[in-house]
Amino acid sequence: MCSSKNVNDERVSTHTIEFPYTRTLGPVYSAFLTGLRDAKVLGITSRDGKVLCPPTEWDPQTGESLDLDFIEVGPGGVVETWAWVTEPTRKHPLDHPFAFALVRLDGADTALLHAVDAGSIDAMRTGMRVTPRWKEERIGYITDLEAFVPEASA
Amino acid sequence: MAGDLAIIGYAQSPSWRAAELTEPQFLFPVITEAIERAGIGRREIGFTCAGSCDYLSGQTFSFVMNLEAVGAWPPISESHVEMDGAWALYEAWVRLQHGDIDTALVFGSGKSSPGVPAEIFPLQMDPYTLTPLGVDPVSLAALQARAMLDAGKITEREMAEVVARSRKSAIGNPYAQVTGDADPDALLAEPYFTAPLRRHDLPPISDGASAVVLATAEKAKDVCEHPVWIRGIDHRVEVHQPGMRDLTTSVSTRIAGEKAGVGTAAVDVAELSATFSHQEKILREALGLGDDVDVNPSGGALAANPVMAVGLSRIVEAARQIAEHGKQRAVAHATSGQCLQQNLVAVLEGA
Amino acid sequence: MSDPNQDVVDPDAPVVGMDYFMSLHFEERICPVVRRYADALLEGKLIGHRCPKCALVYAPPRGYCPIDVIETTDADEVQLADRGFVTNYTVVTPVAYYGQEATEPFAKVSVQLDEPGGSLSLQDVLEIGVDDVRVGMRVEAVWVPAAERNVDEIGNRSWGSAEGCILGWRPTGEPDVPAEQISDKVF
């Protein structure tokens, strides 16, 4: 058997993959992110008259492309379901415990996934009303909306 | 049309928390075993299809290197899907319909251990509205579980019972990773990880591989004493945005199951890719499986979750139930995306 | 005269692009055959596995021969020559993309090692200008002094790297290997 110069039994190689992406948005996401920059949440009207938020570029039922028929929704909405994140990852929008939630904004027929900065799991309840907390400096990004907060405490 | 296709060979690797071997190295014996079990020569194989995802272990061309485990010289006819091996099987199934070749090799493999799945999977999500929030598979599954609880469709105790049953079933499975006797009360006493999910409601992080050899009816009858027949196979996908679906039901699984013919006769056993404990109930309901169906005798995805192979492994385990344990009719299910966004269902029979 | 306001972003113009910086970190256990290869490098040796069936030599060893699809083990280990000849090369002209550190054109060569064989790719050449690199050129390894060697960059998929132990390959001055002898050695 060949001799080995292993210092420890465990040898591990590490590497990092990084890349800066710049994505063009097209008319639908451009309108949506521009809205967020302006502290507004937009939905798009589907073929059967439903308001989709976040807006999609095509009708989820038929696949047809949608007219650029945007409508402002919210600002407040209802938590349809939620999950309490005890240990945020470095990719999460907040660095302290928070909830991810599906929030159906007033006027929308679908729910938007985002964070709810409720402070504690005890403050979370399906059906509660929440309202956006906007970042001071906004650039046209989903995180311009920093998080939702309970409407009662806003 | 060539008639029903059959599974004439299969194999799995164990599932490891962090494999010491490289992916081609642990794939190598799995492919060899599947081919040997099929009783055909390696060079006879008409088509090869693999399912894997380079981003899992973060190495470009991982899927190319995996072909070294197949023996790709002289050149072979092969394809690859950036999906679970179950979809590679579907592509091979389609390929064999042409009738010009009579066997196909299918495999799925992955090493989830080198990366951080919670950081990798957000990159699969909508890049404008979801990726930048870093929303990970566990958080998404937790949203689905909460919706189930709120709708009265499941209880936390039922979730814990699925976990306990799966771990116990896995005790006899040499390929499983998380096994043992667990008491639902003890499980329920554990703290939440991402509420309402506790750590045990989550799948383990696993490295592993599985492989299947498919054959046409004529070839199967020629070389295989007990072929496992694929009577039906179908897959469907739903809208991506979680807020645009009812997370408490799986419409795509229901439709795929109908198209695959699940309900046309009694089902003995089902191997379902319920990666999170609450998902088993969603899938049972979607497939119309009653309490008399033995679900996940292998332990399922809660006992071993080698991403990119786990769905194909359900097909393998379902085939094993027929070929090795005398069962007659089995259902196998694979899933892709988050919260059961995309689902594949196969119906297997022994005769 | 350039317009001093040209670079100011119009706050009312629609947002048309979205930046996203992706970053993923990986840590992988090094497999036994590569650990063995790395240990040998630290000792100033190159090792590979020779397939017992077709006699092809793989450096670093993979634990199998992909042509015959059979396992290879320590029993198939061979010590390799640290001299050979260039079978292929490319001269890279650096483009300034994220992560690119090079600024001047550089060459990467594939080296076919003398008996018992094996080849290493993406190797650096030393003591020769990029314009003079050529197929058939005989080279020898320039090893990092023993005390300074490290195998920090050797992982499971290092593509035949010897980084940290071999600085590069320099021409030996011997006559080139004739082209007719190289046609079946592309990499």
XYZ file of C-alpha atoms in Angstrom:
692
model
C 0.000 0.000 0.000
C 1.345 3.439 -0.845
C 2.161 5.662 2.048
C 0.168 8.771 2.453
C 1.012 12.231 3.639
C -2.482 12.940 4.878
C -2.306 15.246 7.847
C -5.935 14.724 8.699
C -8.424 12.259 7.350
C -10.675 14.968 6.013
C -9.632 16.950 2.982
C -12.056 19.349 1.469
C -11.822 21.580 -1.566
C -13.741 24.827 -1.647
C -14.793 27.062 -4.460
C -17.094 29.953 -5.131
C -19.188 30.669 -8.200
C -20.082 34.306 -8.662
C -21.438 36.330 -11.497
C -23.075 39.739 -11.887
C -26.174 39.447 -14.043
C -27.974 42.341 -15.676
C -31.396 41.430 -16.959
C -33.579 43.373 -19.331
C -37.154 43.466 -18.114
C -39.576 43.676 -20.984
C -42.723 45.769 -20.734
C -44.454 43.875 -17.907
C -41.625 43.570 -15.399
C -40.441 47.051 -16.343
C -43.834 48.460 -15.369
C -43.920 46.384 -12.171
C -40.440 47.319 -10.976
C -40.892 50.951 -12.004
C -44.037 50.907 -9.893
C -42.092 49.583 -6.923
C -39.534 52.342 -7.380
C -42.467 54.758 -7.131
C -43.802 52.965 -4.034
C -46.708 51.405 -5.900
C -47.604 47.776 -6.448
C -49.105 47.019 -9.841
C -51.138 44.084 -11.044
C -52.109 43.192 -14.589
C -55.570 42.357 -15.850
C -55.990 38.858 -17.260
C -58.246 37.877 -20.139
C -61.049 36.888 -17.820
C -60.867 40.109 -15.854
C -58.813 38.899 -12.905
C -56.090 41.102 -11.472
C -52.801 39.208 -11.311
C -50.174 40.382 -8.860
C -47.284 39.954 -9.356
C -48.099 40.643 -12.994
C -47.281 37.938 -15.506
C -46.481 38.393 -19.158
C -49.029 35.785 -20.222
C -52.368 34.497 -19.063
C -51.741 31.579 -16.659
C -54.873 29.794 -17.903
C -54.581 30.216 -21.670
C -50.947 31.155 -22.228
C -51.941 34.144 -24.356
C -49.913 37.290 -23.936
C -51.673 39.936 -21.920
C -52.436 43.540 -22.824
C -50.351 45.995 -20.839
C -53.381 46.798 -18.746
C -51.955 47.610 -15.305
C -53.840 48.518 -12.188
C -52.524 49.667 -8.836
C -53.314 47.260 -5.986
C -52.951 47.566 -2.221
C -51.246 49.196 -0.474
C -52.524 46.835 2.206
C -53.560 43.239 1.904
C -54.310 39.960 3.643
C -51.888 37.200 4.647
C -53.171 34.005 2.994
C -50.448 31.751 4.385
C -47.125 32.285 6.147
C -43.970 30.553 7.346
C -41.806 31.713 10.242
C -38.095 31.758 9.388
C -36.128 31.270 12.600
C -32.671 31.313 11.032
C -32.509 33.596 7.977
C -30.009 32.631 5.288
C -27.652 35.224 3.875
C -29.935 35.448 0.820
C -33.084 36.285 2.769
C -34.362 39.891 2.750
C -34.096 40.336 6.531
C -31.344 39.274 8.911
C -33.566 38.610 11.927
C -36.452 36.138 12.264
C -39.341 37.018 9.960
C -42.164 35.438 8.006
C -42.380 34.661 4.336
C -45.998 35.057 3.341
C -48.396 35.014 0.430
C -50.095 38.388 0.609
C -53.219 39.105 -1.397
C -53.191 42.849 -1.837
C -56.503 44.690 -1.930
C -57.811 44.595 -5.482
C -55.692 41.629 -6.561
C -56.976 38.130 -7.216
C -53.627 36.405 -6.635
C -51.073 36.591 -3.844
C -47.631 38.132 -3.862
C -44.816 36.320 -2.035
C -42.823 38.565 0.240
C -41.513 39.042 3.771
C -43.528 40.119 6.788
C -41.452 41.791 9.492
C -43.808 40.966 12.342
C -41.220 40.873 15.125
C -42.369 37.557 16.542
C -44.149 34.405 15.435
C -46.911 35.298 17.893
C -47.805 38.313 15.794
C -48.456 36.190 12.702
C -51.916 34.937 11.840
C -53.468 33.764 8.587
C -55.997 36.427 7.627
C -54.131 39.311 9.271
C -53.835 42.556 7.375
C -50.421 43.867 6.416
C -49.106 46.984 4.699
C -45.808 47.680 2.896
C -42.788 49.277 4.504
C -40.891 50.935 1.668
C -37.138 51.501 1.524
C -36.106 55.165 1.542
C -33.947 54.699 -1.562
C -35.663 52.693 -4.242
C -34.191 51.550 -7.552
C -36.814 49.335 -9.154
C -36.317 46.035 -7.341
C -38.605 43.616 -5.495
C -36.840 44.630 -2.288
C -37.771 48.320 -2.741
C -40.630 46.971 -0.716
C -38.479 46.126 2.262
C -41.136 44.001 3.928
C -44.768 44.012 4.898
C -45.651 44.908 8.477
C -48.820 44.257 10.450
C -51.291 46.986 9.545
C -52.109 47.458 13.200
C -48.563 48.459 14.014
C -47.858 50.557 10.886
C -46.425 1.744 -31.673
C -44.236 -0.844 -30.055
C -46.602 -1.715 -27.214
C -45.844 -1.256 -23.524
C -42.239 -0.822 -22.504
C -40.704 -2.668 -19.586
C -38.124 -2.088 -16.894
C -35.670 -4.983 -17.207
C -32.883 -3.704 -14.979
C -32.390 -1.229 -12.134
C -29.956 -0.261 -9.393
C -29.386 2.379 -6.733
C -26.457 3.676 -4.745
C -26.826 4.191 -1.014
C -27.662 7.758 -0.058
C -24.904 9.532 1.795
C -24.974 12.779 3.766
C -21.655 13.655 2.103
C -20.201 11.121 -0.319
C -16.465 10.651 -0.321
C -16.542 9.535 -3.933
C -17.119 11.772 -6.930
C -20.400 11.556 -8.805
C -18.972 9.490 -11.703
C -17.302 7.207 -9.166
C -20.518 6.351 -7.296
C -22.553 6.331 -10.496
C -20.192 3.814 -12.067
C -21.254 0.681 -10.114
C -24.935 1.690 -10.255
C -24.953 1.719 -14.048
C -22.954 -1.489 -14.260
C -25.352 -3.230 -11.875
C -28.462 -2.053 -13.743
C -27.057 -3.302 -17.044
C -25.989 -6.628 -15.539
C -29.400 -7.094 -13.980
C -30.950 -6.411 -17.375
C -28.906 -9.242 -18.861
C -27.856 -7.277 -21.936
C -24.466 -6.171 -23.181
C -23.415 -2.578 -22.563
C -22.835 -1.967 -26.271
C -26.361 -3.183 -27.087
C -27.975 -0.171 -25.452
C -29.690 1.934 -28.102
C -30.090 5.196 -26.212
C -28.882 6.691 -22.941
C -30.547 9.529 -21.057
C -29.333 11.160 -17.843
C -30.917 13.494 -15.342
C -28.687 15.793 -13.279
C -28.004 19.414 -12.414
C -24.495 20.863 -12.521
C -25.445 23.665 -10.133
C -26.011 21.229 -7.286
C -22.331 20.527 -6.805
C -21.206 23.672 -8.596
C -19.013 22.070 -11.218
C -19.417 22.905 -14.890
C -19.799 19.897 -17.159
C -20.527 17.531 -14.280
C -23.101 15.936 -16.545
C -20.446 15.370 -19.233
C -18.080 13.732 -16.766
C -20.926 11.462 -15.631
C -20.874 9.857 -19.084
C -17.521 8.324 -18.174
C -19.498 6.011 -15.908
C -21.508 4.827 -18.926
C -18.681 3.944 -21.300
C -19.216 6.416 -24.106
C -16.518 5.192 -26.474
C -17.124 4.345 -29.296
C -19.653 7.200 -29.302
C -23.153 6.489 -28.023
C -26.538 8.065 -28.665
C -27.323 10.005 -25.528
C -29.270 12.883 -24.105
C -29.520 14.768 -20.859
C -32.231 16.571 -18.959
C -31.602 19.200 -16.316
C -34.211 17.350 -14.294
C -34.663 14.372 -12.044
C -33.812 11.047 -13.700
C -37.555 10.280 -13.807
C -37.819 12.769 -16.651
C -34.785 11.180 -18.295
C -36.807 7.955 -18.136
C -39.733 9.732 -19.750
C -37.510 10.931 -22.607
C -36.118 7.416 -23.060
C -39.690 6.075 -23.018
C -40.596 8.515 -25.813
C -37.458 7.574 -27.751
C -38.260 3.889 -27.633
C -41.705 4.545 -29.105
C -40.044 5.047 -32.474
C -39.405 1.303 -32.636
C -35.936 1.424 -34.228
C -34.029 0.553 -31.039
C -35.029 -1.854 -28.300
C -33.212 -0.799 -25.112
C -32.405 2.404 -23.257
C -30.309 3.205 -20.205
C -31.582 5.885 -17.852
C -29.948 7.331 -14.762
C -30.186 10.178 -12.314
C -27.486 11.377 -9.967
C -26.539 14.273 -7.743
C -24.352 15.529 -4.935
C -26.303 17.976 -2.825
C -23.694 17.939 -0.056
C -21.078 20.352 -1.485
C -23.421 23.316 -1.832
C -26.021 25.006 0.297
C -29.381 23.945 -1.155
C -31.145 26.848 0.548
C -28.974 29.197 -1.544
C -28.953 27.210 -4.764
C -32.665 26.589 -5.280
C -33.769 30.237 -5.114
C -31.858 30.611 -8.405
C -34.435 28.339 -10.049
C -37.254 30.697 -9.142
C -38.642 33.687 -11.021
C -35.590 35.963 -11.259
C -37.503 39.217 -10.886
C -39.871 38.597 -7.997
C -38.607 35.537 -6.115
C -34.860 34.925 -6.535
C -33.905 38.299 -5.009
C -35.881 37.362 -1.873
C -33.760 34.211 -1.547
C -36.922 32.215 -0.904
C -35.768 28.656 -0.379
C -37.434 25.215 -0.689
C -38.037 24.860 3.055
C -39.746 28.250 3.367
C -41.902 27.479 0.351
C -42.833 24.046 1.685
C -43.667 25.679 5.019
C -46.085 28.047 3.270
C -47.760 25.005 1.747
C -47.895 23.178 5.097
C -49.455 26.198 6.821
C -52.078 26.375 4.063
C -52.842 22.671 4.641
C -53.168 23.185 8.398
C -55.364 26.268 7.994
C -57.644 24.414 5.593
C -58.028 21.565 8.078
C -56.560 19.168 5.530
C -53.811 17.920 7.827
C -52.660 18.099 11.441
C -49.134 18.424 12.817
C -49.599 15.006 14.389
C -50.377 13.455 11.001
C -47.177 15.024 9.653
C -45.166 13.534 12.537
C -46.802 10.150 11.932
C -45.711 10.210 8.288
C -42.157 10.912 9.430
C -42.198 8.124 12.021
C -43.667 5.610 9.579
C -41.191 6.546 6.829
C -38.150 6.209 9.088
C -39.372 2.872 10.367
C -40.041 1.561 6.858
C -36.563 2.646 5.856
C -34.919 0.398 8.430
C -34.846 -2.519 6.007
C -33.688 -0.407 3.057
C -29.916 -0.585 2.491
C -30.078 2.515 0.277
C -31.794 4.771 2.847
C -30.065 7.370 4.960
C -32.448 8.378 7.768
C -33.896 5.326 9.475
C -35.019 4.206 12.913
C -37.837 4.100 15.374
C -39.296 7.536 16.071
C -42.170 8.378 18.374
C -44.595 10.987 16.975
C -45.004 12.573 20.421
C -41.247 13.014 20.730
C -41.119 14.459 17.220
C -43.887 16.927 18.039
C -41.975 18.106 21.096
C -39.139 19.319 18.876
C -38.922 23.053 18.095
C -39.941 24.439 14.731
C -37.246 24.954 12.134
C -39.295 27.081 9.746
C -42.757 26.994 11.237
C -44.865 24.990 10.839
C -42.119 22.606 9.722
C -39.781 20.932 12.171
C -36.409 19.547 11.098
C -37.776 16.037 10.781
C -40.483 17.230 8.369
C -37.696 18.095 5.932
C -35.869 15.704 3.632
C -32.225 14.923 4.430
C -29.443 16.313 2.260
C -28.281 13.323 0.225
C -25.762 12.331 -2.424
C -26.724 9.362 -4.579
C -27.693 7.854 -7.913
C -30.051 5.351 -9.491
C -30.399 3.742 -12.897
C -32.981 1.869 -14.936
C -32.803 -0.135 -18.164
C -35.894 0.029 -20.379
C -36.757 -2.384 -23.147
C -39.432 -2.870 -25.775
C -41.942 -5.655 -25.167
C -40.276 -7.976 -27.632
C -36.821 -7.453 -26.152
C -38.116 -7.721 -22.594
C -39.778 -11.071 -23.271
C -36.552 -12.249 -24.854
C -34.103 -11.385 -22.048
C -36.102 -10.879 -18.869
C -37.932 -13.461 -16.802
C -39.988 -10.922 -14.852
C -40.180 -7.608 -16.668
C -41.903 -4.748 -14.871
C -44.321 -3.208 -17.370
C -44.847 0.531 -17.655
C -48.592 0.648 -18.288
C -48.802 4.425 -18.253
C -46.628 7.483 -17.708
C -47.427 11.176 -17.833
C -46.213 14.480 -16.426
C -47.827 17.898 -15.972
C -46.671 21.282 -14.734
C -48.490 24.143 -13.019
C -48.003 27.901 -12.850
C -44.738 28.927 -11.229
C -45.863 31.712 -8.891
C -46.862 30.130 -5.576
C -49.527 32.822 -5.081
C -51.305 31.740 -8.243
C -51.910 28.112 -7.253
C -53.874 26.302 -4.605
C -50.940 24.847 -2.701
C -53.167 22.403 -0.815
C -54.033 20.316 -3.868
C -51.926 18.961 -6.708
C -53.891 19.367 -9.887
C -50.925 18.364 -12.035
C -50.482 15.120 -10.083
C -54.176 14.350 -10.431
C -54.140 14.896 -14.187
C -50.867 12.988 -14.652
C -52.313 10.143 -12.604
C -55.474 10.051 -14.693
C -53.495 10.074 -17.928
C -51.216 7.327 -16.610
C -54.257 5.254 -15.681
C -53.782 5.034 -11.900
C -57.478 4.642 -11.169
C -58.256 1.914 -13.713
C -57.393 -0.887 -11.274
C -56.437 -1.465 -7.642
C -53.047 -0.176 -6.540
C -50.960 -2.315 -4.179
C -48.130 0.041 -3.425
C -47.074 3.610 -4.191
C -43.664 5.254 -4.049
C -44.258 8.997 -3.867
C -41.709 11.823 -3.924
C -43.190 13.546 -0.886
C -40.113 15.518 0.007
C -41.830 17.196 2.982
C -44.055 15.274 5.372
C -47.270 17.185 4.620
C -46.963 16.508 0.886
C -47.732 12.801 1.189
C -51.365 13.543 1.952
C -51.652 15.953 -0.974
C -50.297 13.282 -3.308
C -52.410 10.455 -1.912
C -55.503 12.534 -2.480
C -54.477 13.640 -5.960
C -53.863 10.034 -6.975
C -56.938 8.675 -5.237
C -54.920 6.254 -3.105
C -56.870 4.746 -0.247
C -55.622 3.650 3.157
C -55.137 0.131 1.823
C -52.248 1.282 -0.400
C -48.783 0.747 1.056
C -47.093 4.136 0.647
C -43.291 4.471 0.547
C -42.234 1.089 1.919
C -38.702 2.254 1.038
C -38.981 5.167 3.441
C -39.445 7.581 0.560
C -37.804 10.976 0.161
C -37.871 11.655 3.904
C -35.443 8.754 4.358
C -33.165 9.615 1.427
C -33.324 12.588 -0.917
C -30.606 12.356 -3.577
C -31.836 15.296 -5.641
C -31.934 14.476 -9.372
C -32.164 10.748 -8.569
C -34.873 10.639 -5.912
C -37.776 10.520 -8.390
C -36.141 7.834 -10.513
C -35.437 5.955 -7.264
C -39.186 5.932 -6.558
C -39.658 4.217 -9.920
C -36.877 1.777 -8.992
C -38.399 1.073 -5.574
C -41.834 0.575 -7.131
C -40.284 -1.823 -9.657
C -38.562 -3.671 -6.807
C -41.892 -4.144 -5.054
C -43.141 -5.918 -8.166
C -39.981 -7.789 -9.171
C -38.753 -8.725 -5.686
C -41.748 -8.588 -3.366
C -44.500 -10.067 -5.474
C -46.668 -6.983 -5.747
C -48.770 -6.700 -8.854
C -49.510 -3.023 -9.429
C -47.515 0.002 -8.303
C -47.588 3.765 -8.745
C -44.412 5.829 -8.784
C -44.310 9.617 -8.539
C -41.578 12.186 -9.138
C -41.675 15.925 -8.626
C -39.783 18.989 -9.797
C -39.813 22.625 -8.761
C -41.205 23.850 -5.460
C -44.410 22.896 -3.657
C -45.168 20.136 -6.185
C -45.186 22.474 -9.165
C -44.411 19.735 -11.678
C -45.253 16.065 -11.303
C -44.671 12.790 -13.111
C -46.673 9.650 -12.476
C -45.938 6.135 -13.728
C -48.061 3.014 -13.358
C -46.129 -0.258 -13.208
C -47.452 -3.814 -13.390
C -45.951 -7.241 -12.987
C -47.966 -9.000 -15.645
C -17.876 69.716 -24.930
C -19.435 66.738 -23.231
C -22.730 67.206 -21.447
C -22.084 67.048 -17.681
C -25.630 65.764 -17.209
C -25.252 62.862 -19.635
C -24.606 60.289 -16.904
C -27.390 61.420 -14.577
C -30.225 58.905 -14.486
C -33.623 60.387 -15.208
C -35.616 59.569 -12.046
C -38.850 59.392 -14.010
C -37.655 57.144 -16.818
C -38.982 53.589 -16.614
C -36.742 50.979 -15.038
C -35.538 48.744 -17.861
C -32.911 46.545 -16.227
C -32.339 44.583 -13.079
C -28.944 43.628 -11.640
C -28.474 40.431 -9.677
C -25.202 39.236 -8.210
C -25.270 35.490 -7.792
C -22.827 33.911 -5.378
C -22.677 30.270 -4.368
C -20.143 28.573 -2.136
C -19.217 24.898 -2.291
C -17.153 22.581 -0.110
C -16.571 19.052 -1.382
C -14.803 16.111 0.202
C -11.783 15.169 -1.867
C -12.058 11.571 -3.085
C -9.366 9.020 -2.144
C -7.656 8.795 -5.541
C -7.284 12.569 -5.778
C -5.999 12.727 -2.195
C -3.379 10.179 -3.201
C -2.512 12.220 -6.323
C -2.192 15.391 -4.216
C 0.012 13.661 -1.638
C 2.316 12.474 -4.416
C 2.547 16.014 -5.808
C 3.693 17.240 -2.408
C 6.466 14.631 -2.616
C 7.470 15.913 -6.056
C 5.898 13.010 -7.933
C 3.214 12.745 -10.568
C 1.062 9.633 -10.370
C -1.706 8.163 -12.437
C -3.648 4.959 -12.931
C -2.958 2.716 -15.908
C -5.948 0.752 -17.131
C -5.159 -2.972 -16.830
C -7.083 -3.607 -20.037
C -6.219 -0.852 -22.536
C -3.092 0.535 -20.859
C -4.291 4.150 -21.147
C -2.874 6.253 -18.343
C -5.087 8.706 -16.461
C -3.534 11.619 -14.609
C -4.865 12.344 -12.094
C -6.332 8.895 -11.476
C -10.128 8.628 -11.657
C -10.655 5.250 -10.055
C -11.962 3.828 -13.336
C -11.177 3.641 -17.028
C -13.983 5.336 -18.965
C -13.120 3.463 -22.162
C -13.298 -0.080 -20.774
C -15.639 0.930 -17.946
C -13.716 -0.988 -15.303
C -12.545 0.083 -11.895
C -8.897 0.997 -11.352
C -7.273 0.813 -7.920
C -3.999 1.473 -6.106
C -2.761 -1.712 -7.799
C -2.959 0.190 -11.098
C -1.002 3.179 -9.826
C 2.032 4.192 -11.866
C 4.561 6.928 -11.319
C 4.633 9.260 -14.280
C 7.427 11.106 -16.028
C 7.627 14.827 -15.385
C 8.826 15.532 -18.896
C 7.131 15.160 -22.252
C 5.985 17.266 -25.188
C 3.268 19.743 -26.086
C 0.367 18.181 -27.986
C -1.941 21.154 -28.047
C -2.093 24.716 -26.862
C -4.161 27.841 -26.884
C -3.172 31.469 -26.426
C -5.778 33.332 -24.458
C -6.208 37.060 -24.967
C -7.847 38.183 -21.727
C -11.205 39.890 -21.909
C -12.154 42.056 -18.969
C -15.102 40.100 -17.558
C -15.934 39.647 -13.884
C -13.287 37.511 -12.198
C -10.699 37.846 -14.960
C -7.361 38.697 -13.384
C -5.039 38.300 -16.359
C -4.274 41.299 -18.516
C -1.645 39.975 -20.946
C -2.049 37.102 -23.430
C -1.048 33.781 -21.915
C -0.678 30.237 -23.219
C -2.149 27.036 -21.852
C -0.693 23.765 -23.093
C -1.465 20.083 -23.006
C 1.566 17.970 -22.182
C 1.866 14.325 -23.219
C 4.164 12.748 -20.658
C 6.964 10.331 -21.592
C 6.554 6.639 -20.720
C 4.497 5.301 -19.067
C 2.282 8.065 -20.498
C -0.583 10.203 -19.315
C -1.313 13.799 -20.179
C -1.942 16.984 -18.272
C -3.922 19.811 -19.791
C -4.228 23.547 -19.132
C -0.616 23.740 -18.019
C 1.459 26.918 -17.934
C 4.634 27.324 -19.966
C 7.725 29.055 -18.622
C 10.794 30.649 -20.158
C 9.171 31.024 -23.569
C 7.119 33.720 -25.231
C 3.488 32.913 -26.139
C 4.315 33.368 -29.817
C 6.932 30.606 -29.664
C 4.760 27.917 -28.098
C 4.293 25.083 -30.561
C 3.031 21.549 -30.876
C 5.822 19.004 -30.603
C 7.942 21.147 -28.294
C 9.710 19.036 -25.655
C 9.200 20.297 -22.091
C 10.019 19.431 -18.499
C 8.237 20.315 -15.266
C 9.530 23.102 -13.068
C 8.649 22.078 -9.535
C 7.879 24.444 -6.703
C 10.581 24.075 -4.013
C 9.500 21.277 -1.644
C 9.031 23.501 1.391
C 6.723 25.812 -0.562
C 4.484 23.232 -2.191
C 0.760 23.155 -1.459
C -2.238 21.313 -2.866
C -4.854 23.887 -1.883
C -6.167 24.130 -5.441
C -6.337 20.403 -6.129
C -9.952 19.231 -5.995
C -12.000 16.381 -7.422
C -12.324 18.025 -10.779
C -9.059 19.848 -11.221
C -8.814 18.721 -14.846
C -5.261 17.436 -14.430
C -4.014 20.339 -12.418
C -0.705 20.307 -10.560
C -1.168 23.823 -9.272
C 0.796 24.654 -6.182
C 3.414 22.006 -6.885
C 4.383 22.434 -10.536
C 4.987 26.044 -11.553
C 4.876 25.245 -15.222
C 6.712 23.557 -18.076
C 9.845 24.865 -19.763
C 11.336 23.869 -23.100
C 14.202 21.387 -22.753
C 15.871 22.477 -25.975
C 15.678 18.990 -27.462
C 14.453 18.577 -31.039
C 10.675 18.770 -31.461
C 8.614 15.604 -31.729
C 7.617 15.233 -35.389
C 3.994 16.005 -36.222
C 3.290 12.481 -37.588
C 3.829 11.066 -34.107
C 1.256 13.338 -32.514
C -1.881 12.997 -34.646
C -3.668 10.645 -32.210
C -2.912 12.764 -29.157
C -5.225 15.718 -29.318
C -5.524 16.725 -25.691
